[in-house]
Coordinates of C-alpha atoms in Angstrom, one line a residue:
X1 CA 1.8 17.0 29.6
X2 CA 5.1 18.0 27.8
X3 CA 6.2 14.3 27.8
X4 CA 2.9 13.2 26.2
X5 CA 3.4 15.7 23.4
X6 CA 7.0 14.6 22.8
X7 CA 6.6 10.8 23.2
X8 CA 2.9 9.8 23.4
X9 CA 2.2 6.2 24.3
X10 CA 0.0 5.7 21.2
X11 CA 2.8 6.5 18.8
X12 CA 3.9 9.7 17.0
X13 CA 5.1 12.7 18.9
X14 CA 7.9 15.2 18.7
X15 CA 10.8 12.9 19.6
X16 CA 9.9 10.3 17.1
X17 CA 9.4 13.0 14.4
X18 CA 12.8 14.4 15.2
X19 CA 14.6 11.0 15.1
X20 CA 12.9 10.0 11.7
X21 CA 13.7 13.3 10.0
X22 CA 17.3 13.4 11.1
X23 CA 17.8 9.7 10.1
X24 CA 16.3 10.4 6.6
X25 CA 18.4 13.5 6.2
X26 CA 21.6 11.7 7.2
X27 CA 20.8 8.7 4.8
X28 CA 20.1 11.1 2.0
X29 CA 23.3 13.0 2.7
X30 CA 25.3 9.7 2.7
X31 CA 23.7 8.6 -0.5
X32 CA 24.6 12.0 -2.0
X33 CA 28.2 11.5 -0.8
X34 CA 28.3 8.0 -2.3
X35 CA 27.0 9.3 -5.6
X36 CA 29.6 12.1 -5.6
X37 CA 32.5 9.7 -4.9
X38 CA 31.6 7.5 -7.9
X39 CA 31.5 10.4 -10.3
X40 CA 34.7 11.3 -12.2
X41 CA 35.8 14.7 -11.1
X42 CA 38.5 16.5 -13.1
X43 CA 41.5 17.2 -10.9
X44 CA 41.8 20.9 -10.9
X45 CA 41.2 22.1 -7.3
X46 CA 39.4 21.0 -4.1
X47 CA 36.9 23.9 -4.6
X48 CA 35.8 22.4 -7.9
X49 CA 35.2 19.1 -6.2
X50 CA 33.1 20.7 -3.5
X51 CA 31.1 22.6 -6.1
X52 CA 30.5 19.3 -8.0
X53 CA 29.3 17.7 -4.7
X54 CA 26.9 20.6 -4.0
X55 CA 25.4 20.3 -7.5
X56 CA 24.3 16.7 -6.9
X57 CA 20.7 17.0 -5.7
X58 CA 19.6 15.0 -2.6
X59 CA 16.9 12.4 -2.8
X60 CA 13.3 13.4 -1.7
X61 CA 12.8 13.8 2.0
X62 CA 9.5 12.6 3.4
X63 CA 7.9 15.1 5.7
X64 CA 4.6 13.5 6.3
X65 CA 3.4 10.1 5.0
X66 CA 0.3 8.4 6.6
X67 CA 1.6 5.0 5.7
X68 CA 4.1 5.6 8.5
X69 CA 2.7 4.4 11.8
X70 CA 3.9 7.5 13.7
X71 CA 2.5 9.9 11.2
X72 CA -0.8 8.1 11.3
X73 CA -0.8 8.3 15.1
X74 CA -0.2 12.0 14.9
X75 CA -3.3 12.3 12.7
X76 CA -5.4 10.3 15.1
X77 CA -4.3 12.6 17.9
X78 CA -6.4 15.4 16.3
X79 CA -9.3 14.0 18.4
X80 CA -7.5 15.0 21.6
X81 CA -6.7 18.6 20.5
X82 CA -3.3 20.0 21.2
X83 CA -2.7 18.1 24.4
X84 CA -1.0 15.2 22.6
X85 CA 0.8 17.2 20.0
X86 CA -1.1 15.9 16.9
X87 CA -2.7 17.6 13.9
X88 CA -4.8 20.7 14.6
X89 CA -8.0 22.0 13.1
X90 CA -9.1 25.6 13.3
X91 CA -11.8 27.7 11.7
X92 CA -13.4 31.2 12.1
X93 CA -15.3 30.2 15.2
X94 CA -12.4 31.9 17.0
X95 CA -13.6 35.2 15.6
X96 CA -17.3 34.5 15.9
X97 CA -17.8 33.0 12.5
X98 CA -19.8 30.0 11.3
X99 CA -17.4 28.0 9.2
X100 CA -16.5 24.5 10.6
X101 CA -14.1 21.8 9.6
X102 CA -12.9 18.4 10.8
X103 CA -10.1 16.0 10.0
X104 CA -10.1 12.2 10.1
X105 CA -7.6 9.5 9.2
X106 CA -8.8 7.1 6.5
X107 CA -7.1 3.7 6.8
X108 CA -7.8 0.0 6.7
X109 CA -9.3 -1.0 10.0
X110 CA -7.7 -4.5 9.7
X111 CA -4.1 -3.2 9.4
X112 CA -1.5 -3.0 12.1
X113 CA -1.6 0.8 11.8
X114 CA -5.2 0.7 13.2
X115 CA -4.4 -1.2 16.4
X116 CA -4.8 1.9 18.6
X117 CA -8.2 2.9 17.2
X118 CA -11.1 2.1 19.4
X119 CA -14.0 0.0 18.2
X120 CA -16.4 2.9 17.6
X121 CA -13.9 4.7 15.5
X122 CA -13.2 1.6 13.4
X123 CA -16.9 1.1 12.8
X124 CA -17.0 4.7 11.5
X125 CA -14.2 4.0 9.1
X126 CA -15.4 0.9 7.3
X127 CA -14.4 2.2 3.9
X128 CA -13.4 0.2 0.9
X129 CA -9.8 -1.1 0.8
X130 CA -7.5 1.9 1.0
X131 CA -4.2 1.5 -0.9
X132 CA -2.8 4.7 0.7
X133 CA -3.8 5.8 4.2
X134 CA -4.7 9.5 4.1
X135 CA -6.4 12.3 6.1
X136 CA -9.7 13.7 4.9
X137 CA -10.4 17.3 5.7
X138 CA -14.0 18.3 5.3
X139 CA -16.3 21.0 6.4
X140 CA -18.3 24.0 5.3
X141 CA -17.2 27.6 4.6
X142 CA -19.7 30.3 5.7
X143 CA -18.7 33.9 5.0
X144 CA -21.3 35.4 7.3
X145 CA -19.9 37.6 10.1
X146 CA -21.2 36.9 13.5
X147 CA -23.3 39.6 15.2
X148 CA -20.8 39.9 18.1
X149 CA -17.7 39.6 15.9
X150 CA -15.4 42.6 15.3
X151 CA -14.0 41.0 12.1
X152 CA -14.5 42.8 8.8
X153 CA -14.7 39.5 6.9
X154 CA -15.0 35.8 7.7
X155 CA -15.1 32.4 6.2
X156 CA -12.0 30.2 6.7
X157 CA -10.9 26.8 7.9
X158 CA -7.4 25.5 8.4
X159 CA -5.4 22.4 9.4
X160 CA -1.8 22.2 10.6
X161 CA 0.6 19.4 11.2
X162 CA 2.5 19.0 14.5
X163 CA 5.6 21.1 15.0
X164 CA 9.0 19.6 14.1
X165 CA 11.2 19.9 17.2
X166 CA 14.1 22.2 16.4
X167 CA 12.8 22.5 12.9
X168 CA 13.7 20.5 9.7
X169 CA 17.0 21.9 8.4
X170 CA 16.3 21.7 4.7
X171 CA 18.9 24.4 4.1
X172 CA 19.3 24.9 0.3
X173 CA 19.3 21.1 -0.4
X174 CA 15.7 21.1 -1.8
X175 CA 13.9 23.5 -4.2
X176 CA 10.2 22.4 -4.0
X177 CA 7.4 20.8 -2.0
X178 CA 5.6 17.8 -3.4
X179 CA 2.0 17.2 -2.2
X180 CA 0.0 14.0 -2.9
X181 CA -3.6 15.0 -2.6
X182 CA -7.2 14.9 -4.0
X183 CA -9.0 18.2 -4.2
X184 CA -12.5 19.3 -5.0
X185 CA -11.3 22.2 -7.2
X186 CA -11.4 25.0 -4.7
X187 CA -8.3 27.2 -4.2
X188 CA -6.4 26.0 -1.2
X189 CA -3.5 27.7 0.5
X190 CA -0.3 26.0 1.6
X191 CA 1.2 27.5 4.7
X192 CA 4.9 27.0 5.5
X193 CA 6.3 28.3 8.8
X194 CA 10.0 28.7 8.5
X195 CA 12.3 29.8 11.4
X196 CA 12.4 33.6 11.4
X197 CA 13.1 36.5 13.7
X198 CA 9.5 37.7 12.9
X199 CA 7.0 35.3 14.5
X200 CA 4.1 36.3 12.3
X201 CA 6.0 35.5 9.0
X202 CA 4.4 32.8 7.0
X203 CA 5.2 31.6 3.5
X204 CA 2.1 30.8 1.4
X205 CA 1.4 29.3 -2.0
X206 CA -1.9 28.3 -3.8
X207 CA -3.1 24.9 -4.9
X208 CA -4.9 25.5 -8.2
X209 CA -5.9 22.3 -10.0
X210 CA -6.8 22.1 -13.7
X211 CA -10.6 21.5 -13.9
X212 CA -9.9 18.4 -16.0
X213 CA -8.0 16.9 -13.0
X214 CA -10.8 17.6 -10.5
X215 CA -12.7 14.5 -9.4
X216 CA -16.5 14.3 -9.5
X217 CA -18.5 13.8 -6.3
X218 CA -18.5 10.0 -6.7
X219 CA -14.7 9.9 -7.2
X220 CA -14.2 12.2 -4.2
X221 CA -16.2 9.8 -2.0
X222 CA -14.3 6.8 -3.3
X223 CA -11.4 6.2 -0.9
X224 CA -9.6 4.1 -3.5
X225 CA -9.3 6.7 -6.3
X226 CA -5.9 8.0 -7.3
X227 CA -4.1 11.0 -5.8
X228 CA -2.6 13.9 -7.7
X229 CA 1.0 14.7 -7.3
X230 CA 1.5 18.5 -7.1
X231 CA 4.9 20.2 -7.1
X232 CA 5.2 23.7 -5.7
X233 CA 8.7 25.3 -6.1
X234 CA 9.8 27.2 -3.0
X235 CA 10.4 30.2 -5.2
X236 CA 6.6 30.4 -5.8
X237 CA 5.9 31.0 -2.1
X238 CA 5.1 34.5 -1.0
X239 CA 6.1 35.9 2.4
X240 CA 3.1 37.1 4.3
X241 CA 2.4 38.5 7.7
X242 CA -1.0 38.7 9.4
X243 CA -2.7 37.5 6.2
X244 CA -1.1 40.2 4.0
X245 CA 1.7 39.9 1.5
X246 CA 4.8 41.7 2.8
X247 CA 6.1 44.6 0.7
X248 CA 9.6 43.3 1.1
X249 CA 9.9 39.7 0.0
X250 CA 12.6 37.2 1.2
X251 CA 12.9 34.1 -1.0
X252 CA 12.2 30.8 0.7
X253 CA 14.7 29.0 -1.6
X254 CA 17.7 29.4 0.7
X255 CA 18.6 28.5 4.3
X256 CA 15.2 26.9 5.1
X257 CA 14.5 25.6 8.5
X258 CA 10.9 24.3 8.5
X259 CA 9.0 24.6 11.8
X260 CA 5.6 23.3 10.6
X261 CA 3.2 23.4 7.7
X262 CA -0.5 23.4 7.0
X263 CA -3.4 24.1 4.7
X264 CA -6.1 26.7 4.6
X265 CA -9.3 27.4 2.7
X266 CA -10.3 31.1 2.5
X267 CA -11.5 31.5 -1.1
X268 CA -14.5 33.6 -0.1
X269 CA -17.1 31.1 -1.4
X270 CA -19.8 29.6 0.8
X271 CA -20.3 25.8 0.7
X272 CA -18.9 22.4 1.6
X273 CA -15.3 21.4 0.9
X274 CA -13.2 18.2 0.8
X275 CA -9.5 17.8 0.7
X276 CA -7.6 14.5 0.9
X277 CA -3.9 14.5 1.9
X278 CA -1.7 11.4 1.6
X279 CA 2.0 12.6 1.6
X280 CA 4.2 15.6 1.7
X281 CA 7.9 15.6 0.6
X282 CA 10.7 18.1 0.1
X283 CA 12.1 17.4 -3.4
X284 CA 14.4 18.6 -6.1
X285 CA 12.4 19.4 -9.2
X286 CA 14.1 20.1 -12.5
X287 CA 12.8 19.9 -16.1
X288 CA 9.4 18.5 -15.1
X289 CA 11.0 15.6 -13.1
X290 CA 11.7 14.9 -9.4
X291 CA 15.4 14.1 -9.1
X292 CA 16.5 10.9 -7.3
X293 CA 12.9 9.6 -6.9
X294 CA 12.9 5.8 -6.7
X295 CA 9.5 5.6 -5.0
X296 CA 7.5 3.0 -7.0
X297 CA 4.4 3.9 -5.0
X298 CA 4.1 7.3 -6.7
X299 CA 1.3 6.8 -9.3
X300 CA 0.2 10.4 -9.6
X301 CA 1.0 13.1 -12.2
X302 CA 3.6 15.7 -11.5
X303 CA 2.2 19.2 -11.9
X304 CA 4.3 22.3 -11.5
X305 CA 2.1 24.8 -9.8
X306 CA 2.6 28.3 -11.1

């Protein structure tokens, strides 16, 4: 059981995630070192040189990208629940509520990335050509409280990525989270679980998209339409515990070690929802630009979420 979670035969899994993240961090670090060595540093002291090195931002770090075979495999594993360590879906059924959600990977059935999908699943996913594989989270929010529920309020759905073994040691190398997504205009919550002595601590920020950027129903159903690129500075995340904002805040922009992340919808409104997610990266965001970004596949618009 543990081995299947860490190194599943269909791809993905904790070990592969650990290897990829460490390799990318190392490559980014070496690129930063190379950039630093080519800069002319005034000879005054070694401390000045080190300070100069620290001020050179690292390139973006990909946390999740469904173009990656292993990330796509982790998304498919949602069909097997937590047994294979994939993505997880939850809703208020756990407290006797009526909200329901589901998650599916949208990809081209004729690509190599789809080789592990069974025939029935491929028939369900005969979409138009997909430039960017992504996960589609859909469902319905129902705020009614079940007759046997002890909850005082209800109406939420959530998804969560697999855990990162030993965490992602972002440290203070990055200052923001970049999310490539398509939204229906509802207010979604981003949940970041950072290593902490307090297990219930969770950092949260809101995705609020300008109404002009919200796609109509036809565009939402079109798997080929463009994604938005949203940037959420770590300083905008609030520390919460048990769903409540902590009176004493600790800034996330510091020694960050990311255990896992996810999204939730709990806006208090009944009705259907749809949220498409293509990629998540840790980035350095300054003056409206992502520093060191040489990804030519990023066609979205950068939006600094307040």
